[in-house]
Amino acid sequence: MQPLFNDDHPQFPQAGWGMKMQFKTAILSLALALAAHGSVDTARATSVTCPNTTITVVSHQPETTDLICAAAARADALFGRCQVPRMSRPIQIEVVETIKDGCVALYHCDDDVIRVLPPDLMQGRRDAGGAFAHLGIEAYFTSVIVHELAHAANASMPCAYESCVVADEYVAYALQIMSLKPEDQTAFVERSNLDGPVLAEELSA
């Protein structure tokens, strides 16, 4: 088998050095773009459908799959109580080794895929002074899954304005907080330093 970047590859018998370099650059750029988008270790990954859901998890870590399915069950129960659309279409959650800088998980609305870092890599991206810093990594990871599933559930939510990003994030964060254990919710409120209700005008300021 010939190496991918062999300059004597028969496919380019007349190609000059410049063309070969362009070809190499294009291949490397594609590889980097795929890595930035999020990549699954397909050689080791297995696909598991969470019980009583339309959610499939692709991961090579069985314990992480269990955490995601537990989060999916918690999200489904919470959505039902809060009149949030329950997940009825297929959603795939991929546990990836790389993701966009500054993120720990992303919902891709075009293909109904959530990509999320595993707990050990997610821990390395946490903000020590963040709103959820008091949570253990498993509790935080689970809450992130609920947050992203809220985005998926609200993907078809009608919007009367040019952009409803604030409304979407408000719902996702509200459900993320509501998914926490009571003692973790109390700690969240105590850490927030809020001295009263937040007005609608403040949310959109």
mmCIF file of C-alpha atoms in Angstrom:
data_model
loop_
_atom_site.group_PDB
_atom_site.id
_atom_site.type_symbol
_atom_site.label_atom_id
_atom_site.label_comp_id
_atom_site.label_asym_id
_atom_site.label_seq_id
_atom_site.Cartn_x
_atom_site.Cartn_y
_atom_site.Cartn_z
ATOM 1 C CA MET A 1 0.000 0.000 0.000
ATOM 2 C CA GLN A 2 1.427 3.360 -1.039
ATOM 3 C CA PRO A 3 1.544 6.250 1.440
ATOM 4 C CA LEU A 4 -1.136 8.903 0.952
ATOM 5 C CA PHE A 5 1.377 11.673 0.302
ATOM 6 C CA ASN A 6 3.812 9.797 -1.955
ATOM 7 C CA ASP A 7 5.067 12.367 -4.517
ATOM 8 C CA ASP A 8 5.520 9.563 -7.069
ATOM 9 C CA HIS A 9 1.899 8.430 -6.839
ATOM 10 C CA PRO A 10 0.832 7.287 -10.356
ATOM 11 C CA GLN A 11 -2.328 9.388 -10.119
ATOM 12 C CA PHE A 12 -0.140 12.488 -10.609
ATOM 13 C CA PRO A 13 2.444 11.495 -13.267
ATOM 14 C CA GLN A 14 2.577 14.994 -14.757
ATOM 15 C CA ALA A 15 1.725 17.002 -11.639
ATOM 16 C CA GLY A 16 4.109 19.734 -10.619
ATOM 17 C CA TRP A 17 5.296 20.334 -7.076
ATOM 18 C CA GLY A 18 2.735 23.117 -6.589
ATOM 19 C CA MET A 19 -0.241 20.887 -7.447
ATOM 20 C CA LYS A 20 1.019 18.153 -5.145
ATOM 21 C CA MET A 21 1.348 20.607 -2.292
ATOM 22 C CA GLN A 22 -2.181 21.903 -2.923
ATOM 23 C CA PHE A 23 -3.498 18.348 -2.792
ATOM 24 C CA LYS A 24 -1.683 17.674 0.488
ATOM 25 C CA THR A 25 -2.933 20.947 1.972
ATOM 26 C CA ALA A 26 -6.526 20.184 0.981
ATOM 27 C CA ILE A 27 -6.411 16.741 2.621
ATOM 28 C CA LEU A 28 -4.875 18.132 5.808
ATOM 29 C CA SER A 29 -7.414 20.973 5.925
ATOM 30 C CA LEU A 30 -10.276 18.479 5.601
ATOM 31 C CA ALA A 31 -8.845 16.366 8.421
ATOM 32 C CA LEU A 32 -8.526 19.414 10.679
ATOM 33 C CA ALA A 33 -12.060 20.560 9.848
ATOM 34 C CA LEU A 34 -13.459 17.143 10.752
ATOM 35 C CA ALA A 35 -11.520 17.172 14.008
ATOM 36 C CA ALA A 36 -12.856 20.618 14.908
ATOM 37 C CA HIS A 37 -16.410 19.524 14.119
ATOM 38 C CA GLY A 38 -16.155 16.591 16.508
ATOM 39 C CA SER A 39 -14.940 13.068 15.863
ATOM 40 C CA VAL A 40 -16.046 9.688 17.180
ATOM 41 C CA ASP A 41 -13.574 6.852 17.634
ATOM 42 C CA THR A 42 -15.527 4.593 15.284
ATOM 43 C CA ALA A 43 -13.098 1.698 15.742
ATOM 44 C CA ARG A 44 -14.218 1.274 19.359
ATOM 45 C CA ALA A 45 -17.621 2.980 19.444
ATOM 46 C CA THR A 46 -20.860 1.080 19.923
ATOM 47 C CA SER A 47 -24.403 2.274 19.240
ATOM 48 C CA VAL A 48 -26.998 1.876 21.997
ATOM 49 C CA THR A 49 -30.627 3.016 22.005
ATOM 50 C CA CYS A 50 -31.709 4.272 25.412
ATOM 51 C CA PRO A 51 -34.701 2.316 26.797
ATOM 52 C CA ASN A 52 -38.134 3.746 26.013
ATOM 53 C CA THR A 53 -36.691 6.616 23.960
ATOM 54 C CA THR A 54 -35.815 7.547 20.390
ATOM 55 C CA ILE A 55 -32.293 8.502 21.513
ATOM 56 C CA THR A 56 -29.266 6.564 20.293
ATOM 57 C CA VAL A 57 -25.863 6.935 21.939
ATOM 58 C CA VAL A 58 -22.631 6.346 20.017
ATOM 59 C CA SER A 59 -19.730 5.899 22.417
ATOM 60 C CA HIS A 60 -16.817 3.632 23.285
ATOM 61 C CA GLN A 61 -17.389 4.197 27.016
ATOM 62 C CA PRO A 62 -20.247 2.050 28.416
ATOM 63 C CA GLU A 63 -20.327 4.038 31.674
ATOM 64 C CA THR A 64 -20.773 7.277 29.704
ATOM 65 C CA THR A 65 -23.587 5.684 27.695
ATOM 66 C CA ASP A 66 -25.306 4.788 30.976
ATOM 67 C CA LEU A 67 -25.005 8.393 32.188
ATOM 68 C CA ILE A 68 -26.492 9.714 28.942
ATOM 69 C CA CYS A 69 -29.427 7.300 29.021
ATOM 70 C CA ALA A 70 -30.108 8.230 32.661
ATOM 71 C CA ALA A 71 -30.045 11.909 31.640
ATOM 72 C CA ALA A 72 -32.401 11.183 28.739
ATOM 73 C CA ALA A 73 -34.885 9.524 31.096
ATOM 74 C CA ARG A 74 -34.660 12.479 33.486
ATOM 75 C CA ALA A 75 -35.149 14.928 30.624
ATOM 76 C CA ASP A 76 -38.188 13.031 29.322
ATOM 77 C CA ALA A 77 -39.889 13.113 32.726
ATOM 78 C CA LEU A 78 -39.032 16.788 33.207
ATOM 79 C CA PHE A 79 -40.244 17.769 29.737
ATOM 80 C CA GLY A 80 -43.538 16.004 30.398
ATOM 81 C CA ARG A 81 -44.107 17.979 33.614
ATOM 82 C CA CYS A 82 -43.154 21.306 31.999
ATOM 83 C CA GLN A 83 -45.150 20.908 28.777
ATOM 84 C CA VAL A 84 -41.983 20.858 26.679
ATOM 85 C CA PRO A 85 -42.349 18.774 23.493
ATOM 86 C CA ARG A 86 -41.217 15.245 24.304
ATOM 87 C CA MET A 87 -38.700 13.626 21.985
ATOM 88 C CA SER A 88 -40.566 11.644 19.330
ATOM 89 C CA ARG A 89 -38.043 11.793 16.481
ATOM 90 C CA PRO A 90 -34.659 10.025 16.367
ATOM 91 C CA ILE A 91 -31.844 11.908 18.130
ATOM 92 C CA GLN A 92 -28.248 10.692 18.061
ATOM 93 C CA ILE A 93 -25.808 11.601 20.835
ATOM 94 C CA GLU A 94 -22.168 11.099 19.915
ATOM 95 C CA VAL A 95 -19.417 11.078 22.538
ATOM 96 C CA VAL A 96 -16.477 12.766 20.816
ATOM 97 C CA GLU A 97 -12.846 13.432 21.633
ATOM 98 C CA THR A 98 -12.745 16.922 20.115
ATOM 99 C CA ILE A 99 -15.257 19.743 19.855
ATOM 100 C CA LYS A 100 -15.361 23.472 19.154
ATOM 101 C CA ASP A 101 -13.175 25.557 21.468
ATOM 102 C CA GLY A 102 -15.030 26.877 24.481
ATOM 103 C CA CYS A 103 -17.749 24.202 24.248
ATOM 104 C CA VAL A 104 -18.413 20.960 26.086
ATOM 105 C CA ALA A 105 -21.411 19.908 23.943
ATOM 106 C CA LEU A 106 -23.237 21.074 20.821
ATOM 107 C CA TYR A 107 -26.637 20.323 19.316
ATOM 108 C CA HIS A 108 -26.621 20.274 15.508
ATOM 109 C CA CYS A 109 -30.157 21.031 14.380
ATOM 110 C CA ASP A 110 -29.507 20.158 10.717
ATOM 111 C CA ASP A 111 -29.107 16.449 11.447
ATOM 112 C CA ASP A 112 -30.493 16.115 15.000
ATOM 113 C CA VAL A 113 -27.125 15.135 16.451
ATOM 114 C CA ILE A 114 -25.712 16.121 19.834
ATOM 115 C CA ARG A 115 -21.955 15.892 20.177
ATOM 116 C CA VAL A 116 -20.555 15.888 23.677
ATOM 117 C CA LEU A 117 -17.168 15.444 25.330
ATOM 118 C CA PRO A 118 -16.820 12.487 27.719
ATOM 119 C CA PRO A 119 -16.789 13.401 31.422
ATOM 120 C CA ASP A 120 -12.995 13.270 31.785
ATOM 121 C CA LEU A 121 -12.402 15.685 28.900
ATOM 122 C CA MET A 122 -15.372 17.837 29.915
ATOM 123 C CA GLN A 123 -13.826 18.249 33.357
ATOM 124 C CA GLY A 124 -10.774 19.870 31.756
ATOM 125 C CA ARG A 125 -12.926 22.581 30.158
ATOM 126 C CA ARG A 126 -14.941 23.558 33.218
ATOM 127 C CA ASP A 127 -14.805 27.093 34.563
ATOM 128 C CA ALA A 128 -13.732 27.029 38.208
ATOM 129 C CA GLY A 129 -15.843 30.147 38.809
ATOM 130 C CA GLY A 130 -18.805 29.101 36.671
ATOM 131 C CA ALA A 131 -22.426 28.791 37.737
ATOM 132 C CA PHE A 132 -22.200 24.979 37.847
ATOM 133 C CA ALA A 133 -18.743 24.719 39.406
ATOM 134 C CA HIS A 134 -20.213 23.286 42.612
ATOM 135 C CA LEU A 135 -21.419 20.154 40.806
ATOM 136 C CA GLY A 136 -19.483 16.925 40.632
ATOM 137 C CA ILE A 137 -18.531 15.955 37.084
ATOM 138 C CA GLU A 138 -21.236 13.274 36.738
ATOM 139 C CA ALA A 139 -23.978 15.641 37.873
ATOM 140 C CA TYR A 140 -22.646 18.370 35.591
ATOM 141 C CA PHE A 141 -22.334 16.004 32.611
ATOM 142 C CA THR A 142 -25.904 14.787 33.125
ATOM 143 C CA SER A 143 -27.214 18.360 33.321
ATOM 144 C CA VAL A 144 -25.415 19.253 30.081
ATOM 145 C CA ILE A 145 -27.172 16.377 28.311
ATOM 146 C CA VAL A 146 -30.541 17.683 29.565
ATOM 147 C CA HIS A 147 -29.583 21.172 28.327
ATOM 148 C CA GLU A 148 -28.780 19.920 24.826
ATOM 149 C CA LEU A 149 -31.885 17.732 24.681
ATOM 150 C CA ALA A 150 -33.904 20.839 25.553
ATOM 151 C CA HIS A 151 -32.418 22.540 22.501
ATOM 152 C CA ALA A 152 -33.421 19.535 20.392
ATOM 153 C CA ALA A 153 -36.948 19.495 21.853
ATOM 154 C CA ASN A 154 -37.395 23.193 21.120
ATOM 155 C CA ALA A 155 -35.852 23.132 17.645
ATOM 156 C CA SER A 156 -39.275 23.609 16.051
ATOM 157 C CA MET A 157 -40.479 26.151 18.606
ATOM 158 C CA PRO A 158 -42.228 29.037 16.787
ATOM 159 C CA CYS A 159 -40.430 32.368 16.894
ATOM 160 C CA ALA A 160 -42.251 35.668 16.393
ATOM 161 C CA TYR A 161 -39.019 37.638 16.102
ATOM 162 C CA GLU A 162 -35.986 37.764 13.863
ATOM 163 C CA SER A 163 -34.036 35.716 16.428
ATOM 164 C CA CYS A 164 -35.146 33.700 19.456
ATOM 165 C CA VAL A 165 -31.706 32.664 20.712
ATOM 166 C CA VAL A 166 -32.350 34.164 24.164
ATOM 167 C CA ALA A 167 -35.653 32.316 24.554
ATOM 168 C CA ASP A 168 -34.091 29.025 23.468
ATOM 169 C CA GLU A 169 -31.159 29.373 25.867
ATOM 170 C CA TYR A 170 -33.446 30.496 28.702
ATOM 171 C CA VAL A 171 -35.524 27.326 28.343
ATOM 172 C CA ALA A 172 -32.433 25.116 28.048
ATOM 173 C CA TYR A 173 -30.757 26.580 31.134
ATOM 174 C CA ALA A 174 -33.996 26.554 33.130
ATOM 175 C CA LEU A 175 -34.486 22.855 32.412
ATOM 176 C CA GLN A 176 -30.820 22.152 33.114
ATOM 177 C CA ILE A 177 -31.173 23.711 36.580
ATOM 178 C CA MET A 178 -34.497 21.984 37.213
ATOM 179 C CA SER A 179 -32.886 18.629 36.398
ATOM 180 C CA LEU A 180 -30.466 18.985 39.333
ATOM 181 C CA LYS A 181 -31.008 17.355 42.719
ATOM 182 C CA PRO A 182 -32.776 19.655 45.237
ATOM 183 C CA GLU A 183 -29.590 20.253 47.224
ATOM 184 C CA ASP A 184 -27.694 21.176 44.049
ATOM 185 C CA GLN A 185 -30.483 23.565 43.037
ATOM 186 C CA THR A 186 -30.268 25.228 46.456
ATOM 187 C CA ALA A 187 -26.501 25.600 46.131
ATOM 188 C CA PHE A 188 -26.971 27.083 42.652
ATOM 189 C CA VAL A 189 -29.374 29.736 43.984
ATOM 190 C CA GLU A 190 -27.086 30.558 46.913
ATOM 191 C CA ARG A 191 -24.113 31.007 44.584
ATOM 192 C CA SER A 192 -26.074 33.243 42.187
ATOM 193 C CA ASN A 193 -26.236 36.231 44.566
ATOM 194 C CA LEU A 194 -29.664 37.133 43.165
ATOM 195 C CA ASP A 195 -31.676 39.364 45.463
ATOM 196 C CA GLY A 196 -34.950 39.233 43.548
ATOM 197 C CA PRO A 197 -36.726 38.036 40.386
ATOM 198 C CA VAL A 198 -35.062 38.816 37.046
ATOM 199 C CA LEU A 199 -37.224 41.006 34.831
ATOM 200 C CA ALA A 200 -37.899 40.139 31.197
ATOM 201 C CA GLU A 201 -36.215 43.406 30.157
ATOM 202 C CA GLU A 202 -33.036 42.330 31.937
ATOM 203 C CA LEU A 203 -32.905 39.029 30.048
ATOM 204 C CA SER A 204 -32.980 40.812 26.707
ATOM 205 C CA ALA A 205 -30.789 43.759 27.691
#
